[in-house]
């Protein structure tokens, strides 16, 4: 249970930083502020979540934790910001579906490449 709570907390902090700090740095310092935010926020969050083990990531399994948590935080931020009006969220559904299809196709491709004996034949 402790690992699930730390996963929730690490994900929430990552998403909160991405939507709380990143836009402000971008507004204040332009493109360079965006790059600085990307480096600092994602770097610090990766260190906290993965190196220190805040997020549960079982060995041999792949989980796109920081992508999911930032995406979830963005959806929640949009709904809260617009006071529960989810009509704007519905405009994003086709994009989300395309992202899920693309992610699934990429996963299948990686699985096929890793299960192929071609890499062993080259060496």
Short mmCIF file of C-alpha atoms in Angstrom, two decimals:
data_model
loop_
_atom_site.label_atom_id
_atom_site.label_comp_id
_atom_site.label_asym_id
_atom_site.label_seq_id
_atom_site.Cartn_x
_atom_site.Cartn_y
_atom_site.Cartn_z
CA UNK A 1 0.00 0.00 0.00
CA UNK A 2 2.89 2.34 0.79
CA UNK A 3 4.27 1.98 -2.76
CA UNK A 4 0.88 2.85 -4.27
CA UNK A 5 0.60 5.97 -2.13
CA UNK A 6 4.13 7.05 -3.04
CA UNK A 7 3.33 6.42 -6.72
CA UNK A 8 0.25 8.63 -6.41
CA UNK A 9 2.19 11.35 -4.60
CA UNK A 10 5.14 11.27 -7.02
CA UNK A 11 2.80 11.42 -10.00
CA UNK A 12 0.77 14.27 -8.51
CA UNK A 13 3.89 16.31 -7.76
CA UNK A 14 5.22 15.76 -11.28
CA UNK A 15 1.93 16.82 -12.87
CA UNK A 16 1.55 19.77 -10.52
CA UNK A 17 5.02 21.05 -11.31
CA UNK A 18 4.48 20.62 -15.04
CA UNK A 19 1.28 22.69 -15.01
CA UNK A 20 2.23 25.07 -12.21
CA UNK A 21 5.81 26.06 -12.92
CA UNK A 22 6.35 25.36 -16.61
CA UNK A 23 3.82 27.92 -17.97
CA UNK A 24 5.14 30.63 -15.67
CA UNK A 25 8.74 30.11 -16.76
CA UNK A 26 7.64 30.05 -20.38
CA UNK A 27 5.63 33.28 -19.99
CA UNK A 28 8.46 35.02 -18.16
CA UNK A 29 11.48 33.91 -20.19
CA UNK A 30 10.02 32.76 -23.50
CA UNK A 31 11.46 29.78 -25.32
CA UNK A 32 14.52 29.59 -23.07
CA UNK A 33 12.23 29.47 -20.02
CA UNK A 34 10.44 26.50 -21.55
CA UNK A 35 13.73 24.66 -22.08
CA UNK A 36 14.88 25.46 -18.55
CA UNK A 37 11.55 24.24 -17.16
CA UNK A 38 11.76 21.05 -19.19
CA UNK A 39 15.25 20.33 -17.96
CA UNK A 40 14.64 21.20 -14.32
CA UNK A 41 11.13 19.82 -13.82
CA UNK A 42 11.51 16.57 -15.72
CA UNK A 43 15.05 16.06 -14.43
CA UNK A 44 14.13 16.58 -10.79
CA UNK A 45 10.95 14.53 -11.12
CA UNK A 46 12.81 11.67 -12.83
CA UNK A 47 15.37 11.70 -10.01
CA UNK A 48 12.68 11.67 -7.34
CA UNK A 49 10.36 9.17 -9.01
CA UNK A 50 12.78 6.71 -10.55
CA UNK A 51 16.21 7.02 -8.96
CA UNK A 52 14.83 7.34 -5.44
CA UNK A 53 12.01 4.91 -6.20
CA UNK A 54 8.95 7.00 -5.37
CA UNK A 55 7.01 5.46 -8.26
CA UNK A 56 6.30 1.74 -8.31
CA UNK A 57 7.92 0.35 -11.45
CA UNK A 58 8.20 -3.46 -11.31
CA UNK A 59 11.32 -4.99 -12.88
CA UNK A 60 10.84 -6.07 -16.47
CA UNK A 61 7.69 -3.96 -16.90
CA UNK A 62 7.29 -0.72 -18.80
CA UNK A 63 5.00 1.96 -17.48
CA UNK A 64 4.92 5.47 -18.90
CA UNK A 65 4.42 7.00 -15.51
CA UNK A 66 5.51 10.59 -16.00
CA UNK A 67 3.65 10.83 -19.31
CA UNK A 68 0.46 9.49 -17.73
CA UNK A 69 0.70 11.70 -14.67
CA UNK A 70 1.35 14.88 -16.65
CA UNK A 71 -1.49 14.02 -19.04
CA UNK A 72 -3.86 13.27 -16.16
CA UNK A 73 -2.87 16.48 -14.40
CA UNK A 74 -3.52 18.41 -17.60
CA UNK A 75 -7.02 16.97 -17.93
CA UNK A 76 -7.79 17.64 -14.26
CA UNK A 77 -6.32 21.15 -14.51
CA UNK A 78 -8.50 21.93 -17.51
CA UNK A 79 -11.67 20.67 -15.85
CA UNK A 80 -10.98 22.55 -12.61
CA UNK A 81 -9.93 25.71 -14.42
CA UNK A 82 -13.12 25.80 -16.45
CA UNK A 83 -15.25 24.92 -13.38
CA UNK A 84 -16.37 21.46 -14.41
CA UNK A 85 -17.23 22.31 -18.02
CA UNK A 86 -16.05 19.21 -19.86
CA UNK A 87 -17.28 20.30 -23.29
CA UNK A 88 -13.77 21.53 -24.15
CA UNK A 89 -12.37 18.16 -23.07
CA UNK A 90 -14.56 16.46 -25.66
CA UNK A 91 -12.66 18.33 -28.39
CA UNK A 92 -9.47 16.61 -27.22
CA UNK A 93 -10.90 13.06 -27.31
CA UNK A 94 -9.93 12.40 -30.96
CA UNK A 95 -6.35 13.46 -30.20
CA UNK A 96 -6.26 11.23 -27.11
CA UNK A 97 -7.56 8.29 -29.15
CA UNK A 98 -4.87 8.88 -31.79
CA UNK A 99 -2.21 9.01 -29.05
CA UNK A 100 -3.45 5.72 -27.59
CA UNK A 101 -3.43 4.07 -31.01
CA UNK A 102 0.07 5.40 -31.73
CA UNK A 103 1.34 4.20 -28.36
CA UNK A 104 -0.17 0.76 -28.93
CA UNK A 105 1.39 0.51 -32.40
CA UNK A 106 4.76 1.59 -31.01
CA UNK A 107 4.50 -1.04 -28.27
CA UNK A 108 3.68 -3.75 -30.81
CA UNK A 109 6.61 -2.67 -32.97
CA UNK A 110 9.03 -2.77 -30.04
CA UNK A 111 7.70 -6.18 -29.01
CA UNK A 112 8.19 -7.51 -32.54
CA UNK A 113 11.72 -6.12 -32.75
CA UNK A 114 12.68 -7.54 -29.34
CA UNK A 115 11.21 -10.97 -30.11
CA UNK A 116 12.99 -11.19 -33.48
CA UNK A 117 16.21 -13.19 -33.72
CA UNK A 118 17.54 -10.74 -36.31
CA UNK A 119 19.71 -8.90 -33.78
CA UNK A 120 21.51 -12.13 -32.85
CA UNK A 121 22.14 -13.05 -36.49
CA UNK A 122 23.88 -9.73 -37.22
CA UNK A 123 26.49 -10.26 -34.51
#
